[in-house]
Phi, psi and omega in degrees: 000125177291145181289163180299324181295321180296318180296318181296318180295322179297316180296322179294320179296320178297319179296317180296320180297319179294323179293325181277344181290139179300150180288153182289138179278021183301324180296326177293318178301314180297322179296315179296322178297317179297317180297317180295320178296319180297315179296321178299318179294323177297313179298317179298317179295320179296318178297320178297317181297315184286318187271327183258301186291313182256007187302312183296317180294319181292322177298319178296315181297321179295320180294318178298318180297321180287336182272327188276348179287106180060022182263128186263121175235130179266137174294152177294157180281146172252126183235167171280186186292343179258007178089006178285128187290133175248335177211126182224156176257135172234170178261124172240173189228134172263137184242129179239139181245136173255096185305324182293338183265350179291133181253025179232162178299137183296328176296316178296317180298315181298321178296316180294316181296319181296320181294320183285319186265358179060046177242172179286129184295318182296322179296317180294320180298318178298321179295317182291330182265005184283351179089006178282146180286331180224134179237132175278110182281314184199155175238149174059043178284146175286163183298324182299317179293322179295320178299322178294320178295318180295329181292342176293330178059044179259144172286158176088010178247119176254127179242117185245120178288140179226147172289141182229122182274132181230138179246095188297337181265009178064240185283351186300124177055033185300320182289334176284320184282318189081202181204171179252127182280181186295338179271002178084016180256143179290138178232118179073157174061199181298326181302326180270312187292328181243031181300320180300317179293319182295334180263351186281116179267008175064223183272008182297130180290130181251141177291146178254135187242148176277187184296341179262007179081012180268142181298138174272123183293109178231155180305324184289336183243006179288161179289144179252112185069241178244013182248136177283155175301142182300337181291341177291342183246313186252121178297144178294151181252144172284181180294145177271145179246122176255119182273165174279350181300140172254123185307314183294314181293327177295316176300317180299312181299314183294319180299310183290318180294314183296322180298315180289320182297320178290319179298318183273000182053045182282156178285320180195169180196167176210150174219127183232130175248130177226164168260109186294342181277335182243344183080003180289136177265114181279329180203146181212099184253139174233139175240135357283159180251184180211164178261110182296343174291338181225047188302330186292347180277356187243145176285165181301324181301336178270321185282340179283149177274086188298331186287356171232356181256316182265152179248158176212161176270118194286344180072218192292339176299336181288343180298337175301315182284327178296309180295320180298318180297312182294319178296319182290327178280346179083013179281343170227162180247163179303332181259014180296146177231159182219149178265122181252104180268002182098340177208160181214123180274124178236107186064233178259015179242161182230134177264136182237152166276166177276344187224030177084190184271163182227010178072210181284122183231148173264187184295322180298313184283342169299319179286317182300315181271357183049054187284116174292322180297316179295317180296323178296319179295323176296315181299322183289341177292340177262154172283158177306319180295317179298312182295314180301311184294325179292319178296324177294324177297326177289356179097002181283144184086003179219150175297151179285339183095013179303149186277047179227150184279152171083017182292138178277148175277354185076185180234126174220103183300138178303140186302326182294341181262001180288133170264166178304322180289328175299315181298317182292312184287334175297332179301331177243034167081025173232215174065241191268016187227144168211136188230169167262154176306325180295320178297319181293323176301313181296317183294312179291331175302329178294325176294321179290338186252040177056036174088001181262119178274121177253129178299127176293143179216153185246345180259125179272311177199161175238131184215160181276120184291336182283333182241347185061020178277127182284126179277321185208128168261139180295133178232085184292151176287157181216143176206152178275127181250331172221161180293149180306322181296322178296315180297319181293321178296317179295323178297319179296315179297317181291325178293315180291331175301318179286316185291323186266344178277173181249017182285162178283317187301132175087001180275089182248111182304131177088354182229143170270123183249135173253126183188179182207136174276165176208136174227102186256146171293149183262127182293150169285122184294125178076010180216187180259153178093188187232155181277124182297130175078002180252133180227165168243110184266136183209162172209137175229134182201166179216158181209160341298151188298326183274345179212071189300130177236352182212130177234138182220136173241140175232126178233127178239116186265120175074042177292150182245001182226179176055039176073352179064025182267154174298323182293317187268344180255305182278328183303309180299327178294315177302314183300314182296320180290313187295318183294320180283322179294321179297318177296314183296320182278356178072030178282120185296139177304144185259061187299315182299319179294320179296319179295320181295315181290327177296319179295318179298323179295316180295318181296318182295321181289336182266350185293126182292336182283350182282110188266002181220149180285158177275093186286154177295132182269088177282339188284000000 
């Protein structure tokens, strides 16, 4: 038996041994375990984020990346309402040369390239000898030239197919169509506003390509039987856009407008034909025009669609809206009369006619004489708030909603800021208002359409070219802006204005035309006041007056001949367009209406109470 002392010493030795023994590394193990678990959770979370949360987007991005590498997609075609092409995509080719890979003499190569591409041989030789690894030989080459290059069978020639936008009608409807810039993006017109649709190939299966442009074998792009998928040969097409434009009427508008603008040495002009019952725009011509095939040769001032971007004070054509507003609000009656002394003092300012006074006049003769004094008196019968709100109801001060980019809202001064002279001059299309020709077309269209304002539109339908299934038919908005009775009364007044006056504008044999001329002073750009001797001549009218099927506005900005009047400058253009458009559209002659207005004209001229002659309305 060990002694007690021995046992005590042993226990002491064990304690000393435990004290001297190194501590256990268990805490380190636990730390590493915690760190590894934390890192695992981070990786797991990242995988969840990429595969679950962002999975759909990443799969889409990967597919797009595989598709856009050297992948050719053609924009959809833009056509007129009858399917005649106005903008089409074809395939052209960009050619790149790697001089270091050419195994022929550079002089020989330059000669061959110059002959095929119709370029200067010396210029090509300098490019090849410049020491660049890649030289751009040509862009947008036709297939025939590419076939000649391939027949050389030389190494170092890269031929890349590219979509090429072509406008077969040249300048026709250029401002409506727009153009494609060097980066392949739409600029202006339908090309810009509906670019997404024009590039959208819908549910069509697209081939996926690797980094070298080679097809990735997938079930959707694999060969079926012994035939390759059609996408290997024919590039997919985006959606087709069918416009409301009629090719023939567009040609007619441009021909007549351009002839007058050149004759009158005008700065610019526009002519728009619409169907007031549907809001469809049959033709939209702007002068000067441009060729979208060569857009870079023209300044922005020419390529922009000024008739929906820039505003002008419409002058006497605006009296249609002034009288309609007052009649609808009840501030004047159909039999109201006004005394026209030739001038009217409003506050410390005076309103003048262009041709003196006309005595006591009714609403019809206010229009016949285009009396500014009479229109100012009509405007003053309304409060600024009433007049402003009614004009806003007509769509003024807001974009019409046309399917084109960059439309102006026009100018309509807030009612609280109207001065008495603003209210008076707004009555005859100056003062607190400035519009675009497109806005005026929409507003007057409501008078032609029994008081219902239809949004003007240029797109008829969008459809899939592979199935011809229509994706969207245009459905313009509609709202009542004046009562039907008011609209019918205004149509009668406007019709008699043409029939009883001696002006040129609106005289269409066989048809009763309702319309109004306008000759507005031209504003100083960026300043106050008007430019001396400068006018904006216009005419707006529709036919037949009792059942309008065609509405046309003609605006000529800055004419230098023919008196610079709406009647003598814009009127003949309207007449030439309207007579041919009515025939083309099959609008039946309005013989009964013409006879009725002729009778009214004879009675008015024979009436003993008529104290003034029916003067020619040049204004």
